[in-house]
Rosetta silent file (secondary structure, phi, psi, omega in degrees, C-alpha in Angstrom):
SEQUENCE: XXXXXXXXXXXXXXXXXXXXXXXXXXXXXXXXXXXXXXXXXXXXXXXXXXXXXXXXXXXXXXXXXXXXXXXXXXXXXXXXXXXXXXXXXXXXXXXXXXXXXXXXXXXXXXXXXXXXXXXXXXXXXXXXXXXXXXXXXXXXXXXXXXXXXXXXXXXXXXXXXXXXXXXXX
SCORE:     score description
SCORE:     0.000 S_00000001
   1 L     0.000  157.485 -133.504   -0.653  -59.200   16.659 S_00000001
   2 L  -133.546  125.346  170.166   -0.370  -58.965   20.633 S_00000001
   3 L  -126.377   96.772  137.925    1.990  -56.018   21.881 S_00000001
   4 L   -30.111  101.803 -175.784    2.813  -56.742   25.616 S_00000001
   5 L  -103.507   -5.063  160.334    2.348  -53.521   28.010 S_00000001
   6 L   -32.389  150.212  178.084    3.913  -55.029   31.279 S_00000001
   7 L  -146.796  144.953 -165.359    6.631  -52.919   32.480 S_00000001
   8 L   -63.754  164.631  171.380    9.907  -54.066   33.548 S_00000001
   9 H   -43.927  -44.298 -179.562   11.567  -53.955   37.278 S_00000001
  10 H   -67.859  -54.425  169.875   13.040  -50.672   36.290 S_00000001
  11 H   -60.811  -47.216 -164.102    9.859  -48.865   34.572 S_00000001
  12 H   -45.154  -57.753 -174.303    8.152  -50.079   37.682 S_00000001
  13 H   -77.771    2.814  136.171   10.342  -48.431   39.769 S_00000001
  14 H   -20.293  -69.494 -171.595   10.335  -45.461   37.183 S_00000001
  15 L   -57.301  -19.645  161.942    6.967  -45.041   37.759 S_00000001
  16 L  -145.937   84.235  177.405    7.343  -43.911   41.196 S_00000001
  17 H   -57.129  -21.000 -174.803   10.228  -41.719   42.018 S_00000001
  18 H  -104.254    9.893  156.415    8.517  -40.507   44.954 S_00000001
  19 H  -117.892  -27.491 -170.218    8.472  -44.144   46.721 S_00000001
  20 H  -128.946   37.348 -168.840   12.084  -45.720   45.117 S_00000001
  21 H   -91.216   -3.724  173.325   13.882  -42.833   43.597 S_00000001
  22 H   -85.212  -33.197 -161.945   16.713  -43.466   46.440 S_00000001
  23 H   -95.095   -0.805  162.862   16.993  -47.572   45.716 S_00000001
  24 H   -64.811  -52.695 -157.867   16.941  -46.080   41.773 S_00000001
  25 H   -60.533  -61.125  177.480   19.915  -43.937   42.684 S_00000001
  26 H   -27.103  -59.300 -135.611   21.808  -47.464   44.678 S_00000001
  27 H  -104.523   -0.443  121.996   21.193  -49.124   41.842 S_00000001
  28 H   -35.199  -67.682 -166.291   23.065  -46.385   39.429 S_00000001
  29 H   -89.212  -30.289  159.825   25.969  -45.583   41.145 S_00000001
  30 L   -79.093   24.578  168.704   26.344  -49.997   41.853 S_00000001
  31 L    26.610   66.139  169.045   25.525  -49.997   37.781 S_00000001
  32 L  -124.838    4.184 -171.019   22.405  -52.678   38.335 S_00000001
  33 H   -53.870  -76.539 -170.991   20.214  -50.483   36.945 S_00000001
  34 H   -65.598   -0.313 -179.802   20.319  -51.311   33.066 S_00000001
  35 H   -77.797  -70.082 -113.694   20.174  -55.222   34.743 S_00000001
  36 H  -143.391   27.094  137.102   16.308  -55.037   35.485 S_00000001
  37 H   -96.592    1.783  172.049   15.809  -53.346   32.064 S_00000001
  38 L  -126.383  169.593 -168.422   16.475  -56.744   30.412 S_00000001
  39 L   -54.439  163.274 -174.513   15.386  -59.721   29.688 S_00000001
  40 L   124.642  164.236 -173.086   15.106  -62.554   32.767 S_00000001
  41 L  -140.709  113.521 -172.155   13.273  -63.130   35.637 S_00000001
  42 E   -91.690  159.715  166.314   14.329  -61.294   38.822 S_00000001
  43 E  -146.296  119.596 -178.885   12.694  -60.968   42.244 S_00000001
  44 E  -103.147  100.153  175.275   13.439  -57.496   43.741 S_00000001
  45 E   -64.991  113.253  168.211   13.076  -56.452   47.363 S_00000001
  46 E  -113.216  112.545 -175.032   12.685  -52.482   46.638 S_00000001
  47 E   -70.362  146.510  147.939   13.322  -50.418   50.121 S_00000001
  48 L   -64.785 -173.369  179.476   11.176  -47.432   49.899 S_00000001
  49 H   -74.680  -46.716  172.885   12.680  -43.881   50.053 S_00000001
  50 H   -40.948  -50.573  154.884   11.398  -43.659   53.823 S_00000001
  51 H   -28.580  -68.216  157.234   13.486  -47.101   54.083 S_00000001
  52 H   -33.087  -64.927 -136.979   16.305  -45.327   52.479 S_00000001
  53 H  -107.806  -23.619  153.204   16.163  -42.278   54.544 S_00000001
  54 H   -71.212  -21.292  154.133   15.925  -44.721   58.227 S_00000001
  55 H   -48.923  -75.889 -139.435   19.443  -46.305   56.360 S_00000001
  56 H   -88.719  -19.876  177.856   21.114  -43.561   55.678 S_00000001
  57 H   -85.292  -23.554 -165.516   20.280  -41.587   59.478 S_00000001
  58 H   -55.465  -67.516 -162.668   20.939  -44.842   60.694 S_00000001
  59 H   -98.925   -2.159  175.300   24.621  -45.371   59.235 S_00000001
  60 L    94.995   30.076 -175.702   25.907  -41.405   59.427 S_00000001
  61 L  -114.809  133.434  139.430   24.830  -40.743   55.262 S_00000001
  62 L   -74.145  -11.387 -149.343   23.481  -37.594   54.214 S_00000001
  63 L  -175.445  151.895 -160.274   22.834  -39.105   50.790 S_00000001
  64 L  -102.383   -1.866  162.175   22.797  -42.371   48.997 S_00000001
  65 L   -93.577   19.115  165.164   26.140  -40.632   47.119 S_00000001
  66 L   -89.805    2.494 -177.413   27.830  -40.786   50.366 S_00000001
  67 L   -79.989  147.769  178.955   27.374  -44.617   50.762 S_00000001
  68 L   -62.443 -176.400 -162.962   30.491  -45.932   49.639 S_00000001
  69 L  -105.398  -31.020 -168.218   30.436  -47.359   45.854 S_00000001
  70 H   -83.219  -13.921  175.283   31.352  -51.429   47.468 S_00000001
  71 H   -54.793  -57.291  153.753   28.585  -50.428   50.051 S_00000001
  72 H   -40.917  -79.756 -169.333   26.048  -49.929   47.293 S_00000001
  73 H   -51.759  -24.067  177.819   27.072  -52.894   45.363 S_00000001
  74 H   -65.915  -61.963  161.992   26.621  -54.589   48.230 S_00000001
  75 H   -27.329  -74.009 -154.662   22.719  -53.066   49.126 S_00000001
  76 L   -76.069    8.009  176.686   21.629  -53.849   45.602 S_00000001
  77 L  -112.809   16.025  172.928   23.061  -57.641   45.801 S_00000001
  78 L   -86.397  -46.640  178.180   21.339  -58.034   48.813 S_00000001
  79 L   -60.772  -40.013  172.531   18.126  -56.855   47.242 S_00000001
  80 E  -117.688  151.683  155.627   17.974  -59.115   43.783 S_00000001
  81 E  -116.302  149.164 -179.381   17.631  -62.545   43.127 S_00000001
  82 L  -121.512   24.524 -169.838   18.559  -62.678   39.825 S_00000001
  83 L  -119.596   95.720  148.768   17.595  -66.868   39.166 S_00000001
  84 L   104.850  160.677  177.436   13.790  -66.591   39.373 S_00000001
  85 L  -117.597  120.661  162.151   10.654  -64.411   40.265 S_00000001
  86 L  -111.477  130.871  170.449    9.186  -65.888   43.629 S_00000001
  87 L  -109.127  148.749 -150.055    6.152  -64.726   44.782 S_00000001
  88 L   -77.484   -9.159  160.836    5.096  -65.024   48.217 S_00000001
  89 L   -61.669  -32.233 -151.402    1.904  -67.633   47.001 S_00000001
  90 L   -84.958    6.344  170.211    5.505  -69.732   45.963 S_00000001
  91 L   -93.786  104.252 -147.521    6.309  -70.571   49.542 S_00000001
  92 L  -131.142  147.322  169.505    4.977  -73.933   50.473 S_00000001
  93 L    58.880 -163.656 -170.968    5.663  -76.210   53.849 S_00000001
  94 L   -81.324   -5.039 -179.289    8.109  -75.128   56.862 S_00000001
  95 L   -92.069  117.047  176.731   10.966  -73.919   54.960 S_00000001
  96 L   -63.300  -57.081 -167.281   10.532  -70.104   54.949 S_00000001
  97 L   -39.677  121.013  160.184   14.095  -69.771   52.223 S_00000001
  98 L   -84.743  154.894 -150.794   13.281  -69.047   49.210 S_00000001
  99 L  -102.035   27.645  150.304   15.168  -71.471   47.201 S_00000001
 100 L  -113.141  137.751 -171.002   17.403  -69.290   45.152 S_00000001
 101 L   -72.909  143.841  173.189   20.379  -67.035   46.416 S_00000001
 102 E  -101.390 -160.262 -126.656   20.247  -64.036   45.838 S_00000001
 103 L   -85.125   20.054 -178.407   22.922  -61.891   43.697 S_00000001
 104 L  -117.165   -3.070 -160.759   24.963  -61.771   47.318 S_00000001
 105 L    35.782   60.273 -172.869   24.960  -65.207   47.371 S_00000001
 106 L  -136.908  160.837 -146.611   22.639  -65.419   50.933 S_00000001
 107 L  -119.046  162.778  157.186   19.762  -67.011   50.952 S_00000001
 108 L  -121.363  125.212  162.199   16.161  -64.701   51.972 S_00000001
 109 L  -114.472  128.361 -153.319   13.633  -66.031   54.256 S_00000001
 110 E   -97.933  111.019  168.199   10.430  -64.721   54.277 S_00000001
 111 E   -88.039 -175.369  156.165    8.533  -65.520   57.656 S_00000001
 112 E  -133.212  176.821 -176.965    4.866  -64.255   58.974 S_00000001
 113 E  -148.648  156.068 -178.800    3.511  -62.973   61.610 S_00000001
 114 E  -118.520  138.350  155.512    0.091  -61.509   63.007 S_00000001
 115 L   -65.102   93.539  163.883   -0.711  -57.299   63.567 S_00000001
 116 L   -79.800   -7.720 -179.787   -2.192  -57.715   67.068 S_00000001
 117 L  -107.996   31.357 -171.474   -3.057  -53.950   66.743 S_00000001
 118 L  -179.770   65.190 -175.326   -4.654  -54.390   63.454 S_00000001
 119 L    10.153   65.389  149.447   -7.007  -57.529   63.825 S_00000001
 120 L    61.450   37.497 -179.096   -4.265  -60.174   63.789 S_00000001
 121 L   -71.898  141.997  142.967   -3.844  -59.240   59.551 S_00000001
 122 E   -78.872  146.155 -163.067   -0.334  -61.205   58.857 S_00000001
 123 E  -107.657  125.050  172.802    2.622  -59.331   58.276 S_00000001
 124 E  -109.141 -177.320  177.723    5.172  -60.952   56.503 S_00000001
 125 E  -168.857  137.706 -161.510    8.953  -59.823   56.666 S_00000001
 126 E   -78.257  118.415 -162.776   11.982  -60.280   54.710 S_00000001
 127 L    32.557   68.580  176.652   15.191  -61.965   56.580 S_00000001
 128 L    50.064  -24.224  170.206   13.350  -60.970   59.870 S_00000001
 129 L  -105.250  -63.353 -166.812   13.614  -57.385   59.640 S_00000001
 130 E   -65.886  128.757  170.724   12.200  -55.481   56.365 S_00000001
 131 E   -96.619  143.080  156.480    8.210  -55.950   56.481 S_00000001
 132 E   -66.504  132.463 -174.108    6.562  -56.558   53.351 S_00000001
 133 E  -132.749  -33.079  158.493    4.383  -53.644   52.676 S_00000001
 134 E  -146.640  151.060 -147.934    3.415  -54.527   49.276 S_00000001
 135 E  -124.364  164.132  128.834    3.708  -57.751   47.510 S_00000001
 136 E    70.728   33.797  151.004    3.856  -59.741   44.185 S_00000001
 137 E   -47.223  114.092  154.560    3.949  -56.702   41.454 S_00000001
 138 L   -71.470  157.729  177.469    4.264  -58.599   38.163 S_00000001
 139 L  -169.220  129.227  164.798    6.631  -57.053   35.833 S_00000001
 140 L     0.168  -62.721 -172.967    7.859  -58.270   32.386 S_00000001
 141 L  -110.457   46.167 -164.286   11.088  -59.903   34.175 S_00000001
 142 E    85.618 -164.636 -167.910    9.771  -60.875   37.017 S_00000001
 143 E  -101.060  153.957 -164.644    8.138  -59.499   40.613 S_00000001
 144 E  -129.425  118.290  142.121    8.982  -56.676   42.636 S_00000001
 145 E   -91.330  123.073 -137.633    8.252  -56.399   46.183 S_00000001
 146 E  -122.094  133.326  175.752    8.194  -53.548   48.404 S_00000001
 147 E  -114.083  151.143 -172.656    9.928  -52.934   51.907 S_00000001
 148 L   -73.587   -8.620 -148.488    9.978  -51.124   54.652 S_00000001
 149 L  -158.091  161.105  175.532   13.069  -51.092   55.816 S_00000001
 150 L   -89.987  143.738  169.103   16.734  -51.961   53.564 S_00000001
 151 L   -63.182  176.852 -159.993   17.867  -55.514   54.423 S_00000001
 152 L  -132.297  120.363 -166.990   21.091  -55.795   56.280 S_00000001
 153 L   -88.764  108.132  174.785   23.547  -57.996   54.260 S_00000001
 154 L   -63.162  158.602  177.150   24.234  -61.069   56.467 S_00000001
 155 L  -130.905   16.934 -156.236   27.612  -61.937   57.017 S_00000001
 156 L   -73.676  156.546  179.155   26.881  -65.044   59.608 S_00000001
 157 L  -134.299 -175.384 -137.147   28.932  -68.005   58.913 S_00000001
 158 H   -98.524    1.016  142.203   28.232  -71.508   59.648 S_00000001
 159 H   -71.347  -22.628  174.878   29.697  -71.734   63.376 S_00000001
 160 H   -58.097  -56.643 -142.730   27.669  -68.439   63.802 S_00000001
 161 H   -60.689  -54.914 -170.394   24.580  -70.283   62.741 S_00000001
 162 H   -56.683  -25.336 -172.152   25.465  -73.583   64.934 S_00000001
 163 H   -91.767  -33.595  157.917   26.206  -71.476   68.102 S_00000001
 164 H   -45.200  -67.825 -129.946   22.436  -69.375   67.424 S_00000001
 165 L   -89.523  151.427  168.494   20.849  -72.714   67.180 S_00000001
 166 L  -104.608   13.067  157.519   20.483  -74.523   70.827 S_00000001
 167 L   -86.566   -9.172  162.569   19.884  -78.042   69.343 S_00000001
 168 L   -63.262  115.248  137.102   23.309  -77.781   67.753 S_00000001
 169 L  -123.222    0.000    0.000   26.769  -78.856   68.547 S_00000001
């Protein structure tokens, strides 16, 4: 017999309280926690604590239990898709969106970019702001990726987006 030693979204981010023990805490006090201890296959943007800690000076928080509780819930649905694990090999042709919503119902599009101050490596980065800093962590219920920075839960609506675009009317 075969025993499976993969560890879940949650032992991953177990394993290192001293990079996600703040997006651990979020995703406690918004009770998502015991979610990405079970079965299924998730794909998790996980802000580091440095991430966390440019949030929270950011928004007037001392602490991730001063974020409000719908604020939170909010964060950590920003954060999972909970319909599939896409890995950043899974993005094929000009559409950047990955083609499941996440658990906010918004869609995340992953562009690139080139490091001109770091021989042109590409950088990719999650809804335009959070860089990827490490990518495509397997885990039992799917992959966990790690960001620099917490996304920012769009709110744009679909006269936003036509007034943004200038080929649009």
């Amino acid at each position: 017999f075969y025993t499976a030693t993969k560890r879940t979204a949650a032992q991953f981010l177990d394993a290192a309280p001293e990079r996600y023990s703040q997006f651990q805490a979020t995703l406690k006090r918004a009770n998502y926690y015991s979610l990405l201890t079970t079965y299924g296959t998730f794909t998790v943007f996980a802000p580091t604590n440095d991430a966390f800690n440019l949030y929270l000076s950011e928004n007037g928080y001392g602490s991730v239990d001063e974020i409000p509780l719908e604020i939170c819930d909010t964060i950590v649905r920003t954060h999972i898709i909970s319909k599939g694990a896409f890995f950043t090999t899974d993005q094929q042709g000009d559409n950047n969106v990955l083609p499941e919503l996440n658990m906010n119902d918004r869609f995340i599009e992953l562009t690139s970019d080139s490091d001109v101050t770091n021989n042109n490596r590409m950088i990719l980065r999650v809804n335009g702001d959070a860089r990827l800093i490490q990518k495509d962590d397997s885990v039992t219920n799917g992959v966990v990726h790690t960001i620099d920075r917490v996304i920012t839960a769009s709110s744009v609506t679909l006269p936003d987006l036509i007034a943004e675009d200038t080929t649009t009317t």
